[in-house]
């Protein structure tokens, strides 16, 4: 890799998902360096502190709960998108054709 991309792996593969979610939701703006093209260099990356439970099984459970919540959010967004398309189609039909005598 170079100074612009970093591969991060946990020593314990079971901890990897917790590590991912911790970094995904960590505010690293104060650690970004560079002028017009900010980056997180290896020095800043190595100094990031991740707060985690001592018990790895608790970390795994936390990561599983977050993953489940993300799955529900993704499903809801897909559902909302489909409903918005249906709404647009109905609006188009109603505005172009109106409602017939049966209410359709």
PDB file of C-alpha atoms in Angstrom:
ATOM      1  CA  UNK A   1       0.000   0.000   0.000  1.00  0.00           C
ATOM      2  CA  UNK A   2       1.029   3.620  -0.066  1.00  0.00           C
ATOM      3  CA  UNK A   3       0.541   6.549   2.281  1.00  0.00           C
ATOM      4  CA  UNK A   4      -3.004   7.117   0.932  1.00  0.00           C
ATOM      5  CA  UNK A   5      -4.489   3.670   1.610  1.00  0.00           C
ATOM      6  CA  UNK A   6      -4.074   1.440   4.631  1.00  0.00           C
ATOM      7  CA  UNK A   7      -5.038  -2.170   5.279  1.00  0.00           C
ATOM      8  CA  UNK A   8      -6.224  -2.639   8.833  1.00  0.00           C
ATOM      9  CA  UNK A   9      -6.661  -6.086  10.318  1.00  0.00           C
ATOM     10  CA  UNK A  10      -7.307  -7.215  13.832  1.00  0.00           C
ATOM     11  CA  UNK A  11      -4.994  -9.802  15.351  1.00  0.00           C
ATOM     12  CA  UNK A  12      -8.173 -11.651  16.312  1.00  0.00           C
ATOM     13  CA  UNK A  13     -10.320 -12.261  13.196  1.00  0.00           C
ATOM     14  CA  UNK A  14     -13.428 -12.376  15.404  1.00  0.00           C
ATOM     15  CA  UNK A  15     -12.767  -8.751  16.371  1.00  0.00           C
ATOM     16  CA  UNK A  16     -12.567  -7.506  12.755  1.00  0.00           C
ATOM     17  CA  UNK A  17     -16.236  -6.448  12.418  1.00  0.00           C
ATOM     18  CA  UNK A  18     -16.121  -4.520  15.698  1.00  0.00           C
ATOM     19  CA  UNK A  19     -12.966  -2.791  14.484  1.00  0.00           C
ATOM     20  CA  UNK A  20     -14.652  -1.918  11.175  1.00  0.00           C
ATOM     21  CA  UNK A  21     -17.720  -0.383  12.850  1.00  0.00           C
ATOM     22  CA  UNK A  22     -15.562   1.458  15.384  1.00  0.00           C
ATOM     23  CA  UNK A  23     -13.504   3.074  12.636  1.00  0.00           C
ATOM     24  CA  UNK A  24     -16.526   3.705  10.418  1.00  0.00           C
ATOM     25  CA  UNK A  25     -18.160   5.794  13.149  1.00  0.00           C
ATOM     26  CA  UNK A  26     -15.039   7.420  14.594  1.00  0.00           C
ATOM     27  CA  UNK A  27     -14.593  11.154  14.088  1.00  0.00           C
ATOM     28  CA  UNK A  28     -11.076  11.411  12.648  1.00  0.00           C
ATOM     29  CA  UNK A  29     -11.273  14.982  11.348  1.00  0.00           C
ATOM     30  CA  UNK A  30      -8.730  16.179  13.920  1.00  0.00           C
ATOM     31  CA  UNK A  31      -6.274  13.526  12.705  1.00  0.00           C
ATOM     32  CA  UNK A  32      -6.457  14.439   9.014  1.00  0.00           C
ATOM     33  CA  UNK A  33      -3.312  16.084   7.646  1.00  0.00           C
ATOM     34  CA  UNK A  34      -2.569  17.843   4.389  1.00  0.00           C
ATOM     35  CA  UNK A  35      -3.748  21.003   2.711  1.00  0.00           C
ATOM     36  CA  UNK A  36      -6.142  20.611  -0.164  1.00  0.00           C
ATOM     37  CA  UNK A  37      -6.142  16.811  -0.136  1.00  0.00           C
ATOM     38  CA  UNK A  38      -6.530  15.707   3.436  1.00  0.00           C
ATOM     39  CA  UNK A  39      -5.381  12.241   4.407  1.00  0.00           C
ATOM     40  CA  UNK A  40      -4.897  10.034   7.413  1.00  0.00           C
ATOM     41  CA  UNK A  41      -1.269   9.003   7.302  1.00  0.00           C
ATOM     42  CA  UNK A  42       0.157   5.918   8.958  1.00  0.00           C
ATOM     43  CA  UNK A  43       1.443   7.862  11.950  1.00  0.00           C
ATOM     44  CA  UNK A  44      -2.004   9.248  12.779  1.00  0.00           C
ATOM     45  CA  UNK A  45      -3.628   5.881  12.064  1.00  0.00           C
ATOM     46  CA  UNK A  46      -1.336   4.094  14.522  1.00  0.00           C
ATOM     47  CA  UNK A  47      -2.206   6.666  17.196  1.00  0.00           C
ATOM     48  CA  UNK A  48      -5.993   6.288  16.865  1.00  0.00           C
ATOM     49  CA  UNK A  49      -7.529   4.883  20.020  1.00  0.00           C
ATOM     50  CA  UNK A  50     -10.393   2.419  19.740  1.00  0.00           C
ATOM     51  CA  UNK A  51     -12.407   1.944  22.908  1.00  0.00           C
ATOM     52  CA  UNK A  52     -13.546  -1.662  23.145  1.00  0.00           C
ATOM     53  CA  UNK A  53     -14.711  -4.192  25.708  1.00  0.00           C
ATOM     54  CA  UNK A  54     -12.035  -6.420  27.196  1.00  0.00           C
ATOM     55  CA  UNK A  55     -14.170  -9.457  26.376  1.00  0.00           C
ATOM     56  CA  UNK A  56     -13.964 -10.225  22.636  1.00  0.00           C
ATOM     57  CA  UNK A  57     -17.319 -12.020  22.706  1.00  0.00           C
ATOM     58  CA  UNK A  58     -18.948  -8.766  23.836  1.00  0.00           C
ATOM     59  CA  UNK A  59     -17.280  -6.929  20.937  1.00  0.00           C
ATOM     60  CA  UNK A  60     -18.589  -9.579  18.544  1.00  0.00           C
ATOM     61  CA  UNK A  61     -22.111  -9.188  19.950  1.00  0.00           C
ATOM     62  CA  UNK A  62     -21.946  -5.389  19.598  1.00  0.00           C
ATOM     63  CA  UNK A  63     -20.777  -5.687  15.978  1.00  0.00           C
ATOM     64  CA  UNK A  64     -23.606  -8.154  15.233  1.00  0.00           C
ATOM     65  CA  UNK A  65     -26.205  -5.756  16.661  1.00  0.00           C
ATOM     66  CA  UNK A  66     -24.829  -2.886  14.563  1.00  0.00           C
ATOM     67  CA  UNK A  67     -24.767  -5.096  11.450  1.00  0.00           C
ATOM     68  CA  UNK A  68     -28.390  -6.112  12.055  1.00  0.00           C
ATOM     69  CA  UNK A  69     -29.411  -2.467  12.458  1.00  0.00           C
ATOM     70  CA  UNK A  70     -27.564  -1.580   9.233  1.00  0.00           C
ATOM     71  CA  UNK A  71     -29.407  -4.396   7.430  1.00  0.00           C
ATOM     72  CA  UNK A  72     -32.777  -3.045   8.606  1.00  0.00           C
ATOM     73  CA  UNK A  73     -31.818   0.498   7.549  1.00  0.00           C
ATOM     74  CA  UNK A  74     -30.738  -0.752   4.107  1.00  0.00           C
ATOM     75  CA  UNK A  75     -34.013  -2.686   3.702  1.00  0.00           C
ATOM     76  CA  UNK A  76     -36.075   0.344   4.776  1.00  0.00           C
ATOM     77  CA  UNK A  77     -34.251   2.609   2.322  1.00  0.00           C
ATOM     78  CA  UNK A  78     -34.959   0.148  -0.489  1.00  0.00           C
ATOM     79  CA  UNK A  79     -38.622  -0.008   0.522  1.00  0.00           C
ATOM     80  CA  UNK A  80     -38.880   3.789   0.677  1.00  0.00           C
ATOM     81  CA  UNK A  81     -37.306   4.060  -2.765  1.00  0.00           C
ATOM     82  CA  UNK A  82     -39.827   1.602  -4.212  1.00  0.00           C
ATOM     83  CA  UNK A  83     -42.741   3.422  -2.546  1.00  0.00           C
ATOM     84  CA  UNK A  84     -41.496   6.746  -3.941  1.00  0.00           C
ATOM     85  CA  UNK A  85     -41.486   5.236  -7.447  1.00  0.00           C
ATOM     86  CA  UNK A  86     -45.044   3.966  -6.953  1.00  0.00           C
ATOM     87  CA  UNK A  87     -46.080   7.416  -5.696  1.00  0.00           C
ATOM     88  CA  UNK A  88     -44.549   9.118  -8.735  1.00  0.00           C
ATOM     89  CA  UNK A  89     -46.377   6.698 -11.025  1.00  0.00           C
ATOM     90  CA  UNK A  90     -49.684   7.322  -9.261  1.00  0.00           C
ATOM     91  CA  UNK A  91     -49.190  11.072  -9.405  1.00  0.00           C
ATOM     92  CA  UNK A  92     -48.439  10.862 -13.108  1.00  0.00           C
ATOM     93  CA  UNK A  93     -51.554   8.760 -13.734  1.00  0.00           C
ATOM     94  CA  UNK A  94     -53.779  10.994 -11.612  1.00  0.00           C
ATOM     95  CA  UNK A  95     -52.506  14.236 -13.076  1.00  0.00           C
ATOM     96  CA  UNK A  96     -52.608  13.033 -16.677  1.00  0.00           C
ATOM     97  CA  UNK A  97     -55.793  10.909 -16.608  1.00  0.00           C
ATOM     98  CA  UNK A  98     -57.705  12.046 -13.542  1.00  0.00           C
ATOM     99  CA  UNK A  99     -60.080   9.812 -11.592  1.00  0.00           C
ATOM    100  CA  UNK A 100     -62.847   7.906 -13.342  1.00  0.00           C
ATOM    101  CA  UNK A 101     -66.420   7.574 -12.088  1.00  0.00           C
ATOM    102  CA  UNK A 102     -65.451   4.502 -10.007  1.00  0.00           C
ATOM    103  CA  UNK A 103     -62.779   6.440  -8.126  1.00  0.00           C
ATOM    104  CA  UNK A 104     -59.797   5.081 -10.075  1.00  0.00           C
TER     105      UNK A 104
END
